[in-house]
Amino acid sequence: MQPPSRHGFLAGRQRLGINIDHVATLRNARGGALPDPVRAALLAEAAGADGITAHLREDRRHIRDHDIAALMAALKLPLNFEMAATEEMQAIALRHCPHAVCLVPERREERTTEGGLEVAGDAGRLTDYIGPLAEAGCRVSLFVAADPAQIEAAARVGAAVVELHTGAWCDLLAEGRSGDAEAELARLRSAAEQAAALGLEVHAGHGLAHDNVGPVAAIPQVVELNIGHFLIGEAVFVGLPAAIAGMRARMDAARVGPCGAA
Ligand code: PXP
């Protein structure tokens, strides 16, 4: 098990990590330097974010290599570096040593990270892959579906954290399939319990928005949410600080118990 974070996170308060990938998507649409993802990250920092997430995809469709270097240089907040478990990405992570590395599955043809990482079927390779990252001081997180076999394997391969993929639940809700959504939420709750019992830190993310964040934020073991696409989209209308403040308020409200205690 890896030691606790070297960053002074506020104990007890669920953390909000802001994924700034889609600021880079917008920049790349014109091929210039604007809008600048580092500026968005600094604005998020000033608006009360607890971390910044950036995904360097193999095809560099949004975040580019120079963004990672610039974020590492500019940020006081911890950087959560999302990446596929490839040799190229491991070398980049070891060069920068970000606070956290979140391993995600990646397929070129997908629009976003569609599923969880296959940990159970790739345990030997992942154990070897995670070792040097953990030794370099990165907290290694695995992005997994709410599946007991994957959670158990995540603990076995030496991860410090699992990030539960909330995308399936968000899709079921959006499709109005309330029974299936309730069943998926129950799986997320039980995966969070299982992971925490195994000593893993529990994060969650994907597809979260102002109107659906509550039930996930309320899962007691979930200490961090990572949210991107909705917040960057909402920022077009209300600005990034207001979009973040709205999310923060909903997360805090969801954590308040029946007696008013957080
Ligand atoms: N967490 C992980 C591991 C992801 O891959 C993503 C999407 O890049 C997110 C969180 C954020 O998802 P969204 O952009 O839908 O909020």
mmCIF file of C-alpha atoms and ligand atoms in Angstrom:
data_model
loop_
_atom_site.group_PDB
_atom_site.id
_atom_site.type_symbol
_atom_site.label_atom_id
_atom_site.label_comp_id
_atom_site.label_asym_id
_atom_site.label_seq_id
_atom_site.Cartn_x
_atom_site.Cartn_y
_atom_site.Cartn_z
ATOM 1 C CA MET A 1 0.000 0.000 0.000
ATOM 2 C CA GLN A 2 1.286 3.466 -0.869
ATOM 3 C CA PRO A 3 1.627 6.203 1.799
ATOM 4 C CA PRO A 4 -1.027 8.937 2.076
ATOM 5 C CA SER A 5 -0.888 11.942 -0.236
ATOM 6 C CA ARG A 6 1.979 14.371 0.206
ATOM 7 C CA HIS A 7 -0.501 17.164 -0.546
ATOM 8 C CA GLY A 8 -2.362 18.718 2.369
ATOM 9 C CA PHE A 9 -5.916 17.829 1.389
ATOM 10 C CA LEU A 10 -8.690 19.011 3.693
ATOM 11 C CA ALA A 11 -9.660 16.006 5.790
ATOM 12 C CA GLY A 12 -13.273 14.926 5.490
ATOM 13 C CA ARG A 13 -14.247 17.136 2.565
ATOM 14 C CA GLN A 14 -14.944 15.330 -0.685
ATOM 15 C CA ARG A 15 -12.474 16.601 -3.267
ATOM 16 C CA LEU A 16 -13.385 17.950 -6.677
ATOM 17 C CA GLY A 17 -10.915 17.390 -9.503
ATOM 18 C CA ILE A 18 -11.528 19.372 -12.674
ATOM 19 C CA ASN A 19 -10.759 17.719 -15.993
ATOM 20 C CA ILE A 20 -9.585 20.401 -18.415
ATOM 21 C CA ASP A 21 -9.240 18.190 -21.525
ATOM 22 C CA HIS A 22 -12.037 19.909 -23.384
ATOM 23 C CA VAL A 23 -10.474 23.335 -23.141
ATOM 24 C CA ALA A 24 -7.716 21.768 -25.244
ATOM 25 C CA THR A 25 -10.339 20.223 -27.560
ATOM 26 C CA LEU A 26 -11.620 23.737 -28.269
ATOM 27 C CA ARG A 27 -8.103 25.096 -28.747
ATOM 28 C CA ASN A 28 -7.184 22.308 -31.149
ATOM 29 C CA ALA A 29 -10.295 22.974 -33.248
ATOM 30 C CA ARG A 30 -8.525 26.121 -34.514
ATOM 31 C CA GLY A 31 -4.965 24.869 -34.190
ATOM 32 C CA GLY A 32 -3.672 27.885 -32.227
ATOM 33 C CA ALA A 33 -2.841 28.465 -28.572
ATOM 34 C CA LEU A 34 -6.266 29.608 -27.310
ATOM 35 C CA PRO A 35 -8.148 28.844 -25.165
ATOM 36 C CA ASP A 36 -5.261 27.856 -22.926
ATOM 37 C CA PRO A 37 -5.869 24.787 -20.704
ATOM 38 C CA VAL A 38 -3.361 26.126 -18.159
ATOM 39 C CA ARG A 39 -5.414 29.297 -17.761
ATOM 40 C CA ALA A 40 -8.492 27.131 -17.164
ATOM 41 C CA ALA A 41 -6.593 25.090 -14.589
ATOM 42 C CA LEU A 42 -5.461 28.224 -12.731
ATOM 43 C CA LEU A 43 -9.011 29.585 -12.803
ATOM 44 C CA ALA A 44 -10.293 26.269 -11.430
ATOM 45 C CA GLU A 45 -7.616 26.435 -8.718
ATOM 46 C CA ALA A 46 -8.764 29.939 -7.746
ATOM 47 C CA ALA A 47 -12.403 28.780 -7.798
ATOM 48 C CA GLY A 48 -11.802 26.107 -5.167
ATOM 49 C CA ALA A 49 -10.954 22.987 -7.168
ATOM 50 C CA ASP A 50 -8.924 20.419 -5.247
ATOM 51 C CA GLY A 51 -7.073 18.971 -8.218
ATOM 52 C CA ILE A 52 -6.662 19.123 -11.983
ATOM 53 C CA THR A 53 -7.070 16.130 -14.266
ATOM 54 C CA ALA A 54 -5.665 15.910 -17.783
ATOM 55 C CA HIS A 55 -5.720 12.932 -20.151
ATOM 56 C CA LEU A 56 -2.846 12.648 -22.612
ATOM 57 C CA ARG A 57 -4.367 10.348 -25.211
ATOM 58 C CA GLU A 58 -2.235 8.362 -27.596
ATOM 59 C CA ASP A 59 -3.655 10.377 -30.540
ATOM 60 C CA ARG A 60 -3.158 13.725 -28.666
ATOM 61 C CA ARG A 61 -6.678 14.762 -29.659
ATOM 62 C CA HIS A 62 -6.963 17.228 -26.750
ATOM 63 C CA ILE A 63 -4.139 17.485 -24.204
ATOM 64 C CA ARG A 64 -0.680 17.585 -25.827
ATOM 65 C CA ASP A 65 2.723 16.809 -24.325
ATOM 66 C CA HIS A 66 3.585 20.475 -23.794
ATOM 67 C CA ASP A 67 0.341 20.936 -21.813
ATOM 68 C CA ILE A 68 1.493 18.379 -19.256
ATOM 69 C CA ALA A 69 4.824 20.171 -18.823
ATOM 70 C CA ALA A 70 3.084 23.557 -18.558
ATOM 71 C CA LEU A 71 0.526 22.274 -16.033
ATOM 72 C CA MET A 72 3.242 20.734 -13.864
ATOM 73 C CA ALA A 73 5.133 24.043 -13.892
ATOM 74 C CA ALA A 74 2.135 26.295 -13.231
ATOM 75 C CA LEU A 75 -0.048 24.406 -10.758
ATOM 76 C CA LYS A 76 -0.012 24.398 -6.998
ATOM 77 C CA LEU A 77 -2.826 21.840 -7.038
ATOM 78 C CA PRO A 78 -2.055 18.159 -7.549
ATOM 79 C CA LEU A 79 -2.190 16.947 -11.155
ATOM 80 C CA ASN A 80 -4.006 13.710 -11.883
ATOM 81 C CA PHE A 81 -2.463 12.457 -15.122
ATOM 82 C CA GLU A 82 -4.825 10.128 -16.996
ATOM 83 C CA MET A 83 -3.237 7.791 -19.473
ATOM 84 C CA ALA A 84 -3.339 4.386 -21.095
ATOM 85 C CA ALA A 85 -1.023 1.725 -19.640
ATOM 86 C CA THR A 86 1.530 1.918 -22.455
ATOM 87 C CA GLU A 87 5.313 2.171 -22.338
ATOM 88 C CA GLU A 88 5.242 5.620 -23.955
ATOM 89 C CA MET A 89 2.898 6.994 -21.293
ATOM 90 C CA GLN A 90 4.802 5.389 -18.444
ATOM 91 C CA ALA A 91 7.985 7.150 -19.616
ATOM 92 C CA ILE A 92 6.160 10.499 -19.750
ATOM 93 C CA ALA A 93 4.689 9.984 -16.272
ATOM 94 C CA LEU A 94 8.079 9.054 -14.846
ATOM 95 C CA ARG A 95 9.583 12.178 -16.409
ATOM 96 C CA HIS A 96 7.031 14.491 -14.762
ATOM 97 C CA CYS A 97 6.123 12.542 -11.592
ATOM 98 C CA PRO A 98 2.609 13.992 -11.198
ATOM 99 C CA HIS A 99 0.776 13.545 -7.891
ATOM 100 C CA ALA A 100 -1.451 10.830 -9.380
ATOM 101 C CA VAL A 101 -1.572 8.622 -12.443
ATOM 102 C CA CYS A 102 -4.970 7.257 -13.426
ATOM 103 C CA LEU A 103 -4.787 4.308 -15.812
ATOM 104 C CA VAL A 104 -7.675 4.156 -18.264
ATOM 105 C CA PRO A 105 -8.500 1.905 -21.212
ATOM 106 C CA GLU A 106 -8.106 3.644 -24.543
ATOM 107 C CA ARG A 107 -9.401 2.879 -28.009
ATOM 108 C CA ARG A 108 -8.742 5.256 -30.883
ATOM 109 C CA GLU A 109 -12.271 4.999 -32.261
ATOM 110 C CA GLU A 110 -14.017 5.896 -28.978
ATOM 111 C CA ARG A 111 -15.218 9.447 -28.326
ATOM 112 C CA THR A 112 -14.406 9.256 -24.628
ATOM 113 C CA THR A 113 -13.280 6.609 -22.129
ATOM 114 C CA GLU A 114 -16.174 4.226 -22.659
ATOM 115 C CA GLY A 115 -15.507 1.395 -20.226
ATOM 116 C CA GLY A 116 -13.450 0.452 -17.227
ATOM 117 C CA LEU A 117 -9.952 -0.976 -17.286
ATOM 118 C CA GLU A 118 -9.589 -4.772 -17.552
ATOM 119 C CA VAL A 119 -7.550 -5.347 -14.407
ATOM 120 C CA ALA A 120 -8.417 -8.947 -13.525
ATOM 121 C CA GLY A 121 -7.407 -10.274 -16.945
ATOM 122 C CA ASP A 122 -4.175 -8.266 -17.109
ATOM 123 C CA ALA A 123 -3.032 -8.463 -13.488
ATOM 124 C CA GLY A 124 0.543 -9.633 -14.059
ATOM 125 C CA ARG A 125 1.360 -6.930 -16.578
ATOM 126 C CA LEU A 126 -0.324 -4.217 -14.504
ATOM 127 C CA THR A 127 1.591 -5.217 -11.366
ATOM 128 C CA ASP A 128 4.873 -4.725 -13.259
ATOM 129 C CA TYR A 129 3.586 -1.530 -14.850
ATOM 130 C CA ILE A 130 2.437 0.097 -11.598
ATOM 131 C CA GLY A 131 5.606 -0.741 -9.635
ATOM 132 C CA PRO A 132 7.925 1.953 -11.057
ATOM 133 C CA LEU A 133 5.182 4.603 -10.953
ATOM 134 C CA ALA A 134 4.457 3.888 -7.293
ATOM 135 C CA GLU A 135 8.165 3.871 -6.497
ATOM 136 C CA ALA A 136 8.492 7.297 -8.153
ATOM 137 C CA GLY A 137 5.837 8.617 -5.731
ATOM 138 C CA CYS A 138 2.778 8.709 -8.018
ATOM 139 C CA ARG A 139 -0.488 7.539 -6.500
ATOM 140 C CA VAL A 140 -1.691 5.028 -9.037
ATOM 141 C CA SER A 141 -5.407 4.921 -9.674
ATOM 142 C CA LEU A 142 -7.286 2.441 -11.863
ATOM 143 C CA PHE A 143 -10.463 3.518 -13.653
ATOM 144 C CA VAL A 144 -12.789 0.556 -13.240
ATOM 145 C CA ALA A 145 -16.410 -0.455 -13.648
ATOM 146 C CA ALA A 146 -18.385 -1.315 -10.522
ATOM 147 C CA ASP A 147 -17.411 -4.963 -10.809
ATOM 148 C CA PRO A 148 -16.233 -6.933 -7.734
ATOM 149 C CA ALA A 149 -13.638 -8.913 -9.746
ATOM 150 C CA GLN A 150 -12.003 -5.719 -11.037
ATOM 151 C CA ILE A 151 -11.944 -4.101 -7.590
ATOM 152 C CA GLU A 152 -10.392 -7.173 -6.008
ATOM 153 C CA ALA A 153 -7.774 -7.267 -8.780
ATOM 154 C CA ALA A 154 -7.023 -3.543 -8.337
ATOM 155 C CA ALA A 155 -5.989 -4.187 -4.734
ATOM 156 C CA ARG A 156 -3.919 -7.187 -5.817
ATOM 157 C CA VAL A 157 -1.888 -5.332 -8.502
ATOM 158 C CA GLY A 158 -0.763 -2.611 -6.071
ATOM 159 C CA ALA A 159 -3.007 0.325 -6.964
ATOM 160 C CA ALA A 160 -3.557 2.949 -4.265
ATOM 161 C CA VAL A 161 -6.870 4.164 -5.669
ATOM 162 C CA VAL A 162 -9.787 3.014 -7.785
ATOM 163 C CA GLU A 163 -11.873 5.504 -9.718
ATOM 164 C CA LEU A 164 -15.355 4.101 -10.282
ATOM 165 C CA HIS A 165 -16.734 4.672 -13.792
ATOM 166 C CA THR A 166 -20.089 6.419 -13.344
ATOM 167 C CA GLY A 167 -20.763 6.728 -17.099
ATOM 168 C CA ALA A 168 -23.085 3.716 -17.356
ATOM 169 C CA TRP A 169 -25.216 5.037 -14.480
ATOM 170 C CA CYS A 170 -25.382 8.532 -16.028
ATOM 171 C CA ASP A 171 -26.447 7.059 -19.388
ATOM 172 C CA LEU A 172 -29.187 4.927 -17.819
ATOM 173 C CA LEU A 173 -30.519 7.976 -15.962
ATOM 174 C CA ALA A 174 -30.469 10.096 -19.130
ATOM 175 C CA GLU A 175 -32.367 7.353 -20.989
ATOM 176 C CA GLY A 176 -35.046 7.359 -18.272
ATOM 177 C CA ARG A 177 -34.334 3.724 -17.352
ATOM 178 C CA SER A 178 -34.824 4.341 -13.662
ATOM 179 C CA GLY A 179 -34.893 0.684 -12.541
ATOM 180 C CA ASP A 180 -31.636 -0.129 -14.329
ATOM 181 C CA ALA A 181 -30.105 3.132 -13.065
ATOM 182 C CA GLU A 182 -31.027 2.224 -9.477
ATOM 183 C CA ALA A 183 -29.402 -1.201 -9.915
ATOM 184 C CA GLU A 184 -26.210 0.376 -11.311
ATOM 185 C CA LEU A 185 -26.123 2.877 -8.433
ATOM 186 C CA ALA A 186 -26.395 -0.052 -6.010
ATOM 187 C CA ARG A 187 -23.410 -1.666 -7.785
ATOM 188 C CA LEU A 188 -21.441 1.593 -7.441
ATOM 189 C CA ARG A 189 -22.253 1.751 -3.724
ATOM 190 C CA SER A 190 -21.215 -1.808 -3.118
ATOM 191 C CA ALA A 191 -18.024 -1.417 -5.223
ATOM 192 C CA ALA A 192 -17.101 1.614 -3.110
ATOM 193 C CA GLU A 193 -17.633 -0.382 0.086
ATOM 194 C CA GLN A 194 -15.597 -3.314 -1.229
ATOM 195 C CA ALA A 195 -12.734 -1.081 -2.392
ATOM 196 C CA ALA A 196 -12.530 0.800 0.898
ATOM 197 C CA ALA A 197 -12.570 -2.493 2.836
ATOM 198 C CA LEU A 198 -9.586 -3.605 0.727
ATOM 199 C CA GLY A 199 -7.706 -0.428 1.704
ATOM 200 C CA LEU A 200 -8.159 1.357 -1.624
ATOM 201 C CA GLU A 201 -8.986 5.062 -1.812
ATOM 202 C CA VAL A 202 -12.198 5.529 -3.802
ATOM 203 C CA HIS A 203 -12.810 8.147 -6.492
ATOM 204 C CA ALA A 204 -15.600 8.376 -9.066
ATOM 205 C CA GLY A 205 -16.244 10.144 -12.315
ATOM 206 C CA HIS A 206 -17.516 10.292 -15.881
ATOM 207 C CA GLY A 207 -20.689 11.908 -17.117
ATOM 208 C CA LEU A 208 -21.369 13.782 -13.863
ATOM 209 C CA ALA A 209 -23.306 17.055 -14.070
ATOM 210 C CA HIS A 210 -25.134 19.423 -11.719
ATOM 211 C CA ASP A 211 -28.363 17.425 -11.962
ATOM 212 C CA ASN A 212 -26.937 13.943 -11.357
ATOM 213 C CA VAL A 213 -23.937 14.432 -9.062
ATOM 214 C CA GLY A 214 -25.870 14.107 -5.773
ATOM 215 C CA PRO A 215 -26.287 10.324 -5.437
ATOM 216 C CA VAL A 216 -22.628 9.659 -6.351
ATOM 217 C CA ALA A 217 -21.327 12.448 -4.092
ATOM 218 C CA ALA A 218 -23.382 10.889 -1.281
ATOM 219 C CA ILE A 219 -21.546 7.539 -1.403
ATOM 220 C CA PRO A 220 -19.592 7.820 1.870
ATOM 221 C CA GLN A 221 -16.411 6.053 0.689
ATOM 222 C CA VAL A 222 -16.019 8.298 -2.383
ATOM 223 C CA VAL A 223 -13.429 10.913 -1.388
ATOM 224 C CA GLU A 224 -12.912 12.500 -4.814
ATOM 225 C CA LEU A 225 -14.942 13.223 -7.949
ATOM 226 C CA ASN A 226 -13.311 14.028 -11.287
ATOM 227 C CA ILE A 227 -15.538 16.030 -13.591
ATOM 228 C CA GLY A 228 -14.809 17.608 -16.956
ATOM 229 C CA HIS A 229 -17.111 17.715 -19.952
ATOM 230 C CA PHE A 230 -20.174 19.134 -18.193
ATOM 231 C CA LEU A 231 -18.212 21.833 -16.342
ATOM 232 C CA ILE A 232 -16.336 23.053 -19.411
ATOM 233 C CA GLY A 233 -19.618 23.130 -21.373
ATOM 234 C CA GLU A 234 -21.458 24.923 -18.563
ATOM 235 C CA ALA A 235 -18.598 27.437 -18.349
ATOM 236 C CA VAL A 236 -19.533 28.665 -21.836
ATOM 237 C CA PHE A 237 -22.788 29.953 -20.333
ATOM 238 C CA VAL A 238 -21.976 30.905 -16.744
ATOM 239 C CA GLY A 239 -18.166 30.970 -16.535
ATOM 240 C CA LEU A 240 -15.910 28.332 -15.011
ATOM 241 C CA PRO A 241 -15.920 29.670 -11.413
ATOM 242 C CA ALA A 242 -19.740 29.661 -11.263
ATOM 243 C CA ALA A 243 -19.958 26.205 -12.853
ATOM 244 C CA ILE A 244 -17.481 24.877 -10.275
ATOM 245 C CA ALA A 245 -19.203 26.650 -7.381
ATOM 246 C CA GLY A 246 -22.512 25.064 -8.424
ATOM 247 C CA MET A 247 -20.914 21.619 -8.424
ATOM 248 C CA ARG A 248 -19.189 22.208 -5.085
ATOM 249 C CA ALA A 249 -22.489 23.279 -3.495
ATOM 250 C CA ARG A 250 -24.292 20.170 -4.766
ATOM 251 C CA MET A 251 -21.497 17.891 -3.569
ATOM 252 C CA ASP A 252 -21.492 19.485 -0.119
ATOM 253 C CA ALA A 253 -25.295 19.248 0.106
ATOM 254 C CA ALA A 254 -25.151 15.556 -0.783
ATOM 255 C CA ARG A 255 -22.619 14.875 2.002
ATOM 256 C CA VAL A 256 -24.763 16.425 4.740
ATOM 257 C CA GLY A 257 -26.385 13.645 6.757
ATOM 258 C CA PRO A 258 -29.913 13.585 8.185
ATOM 259 C CA CYS A 259 -28.738 15.358 11.391
ATOM 260 C CA GLY A 260 -26.934 18.054 9.426
ATOM 261 C CA ALA A 261 -23.469 16.558 10.019
ATOM 262 C CA ALA A 262 -21.116 16.183 7.069
HETATM 263 N N1 PXP B 1 -12.487 10.231 -14.885
HETATM 264 C C1 PXP B 1 -11.910 9.551 -15.895
HETATM 265 C C2 PXP B 1 -10.996 8.426 -15.566
HETATM 266 C C3 PXP B 1 -12.155 9.909 -17.246
HETATM 267 O O1 PXP B 1 -11.579 9.222 -18.245
HETATM 268 C C4 PXP B 1 -12.973 11.023 -17.501
HETATM 269 C C5 PXP B 1 -13.210 11.456 -18.924
HETATM 270 O O2 PXP B 1 -12.036 11.872 -19.506
HETATM 271 C C6 PXP B 1 -13.522 11.712 -16.416
HETATM 272 C C7 PXP B 1 -13.286 11.285 -15.114
HETATM 273 C C8 PXP B 1 -14.382 12.926 -16.602
HETATM 274 O O3 PXP B 1 -15.527 12.590 -17.319
HETATM 275 P P1 PXP B 1 -16.454 13.758 -17.841
HETATM 276 O O4 PXP B 1 -15.644 14.550 -18.815
HETATM 277 O O5 PXP B 1 -17.587 13.032 -18.483
HETATM 278 O O6 PXP B 1 -16.858 14.568 -16.658
#
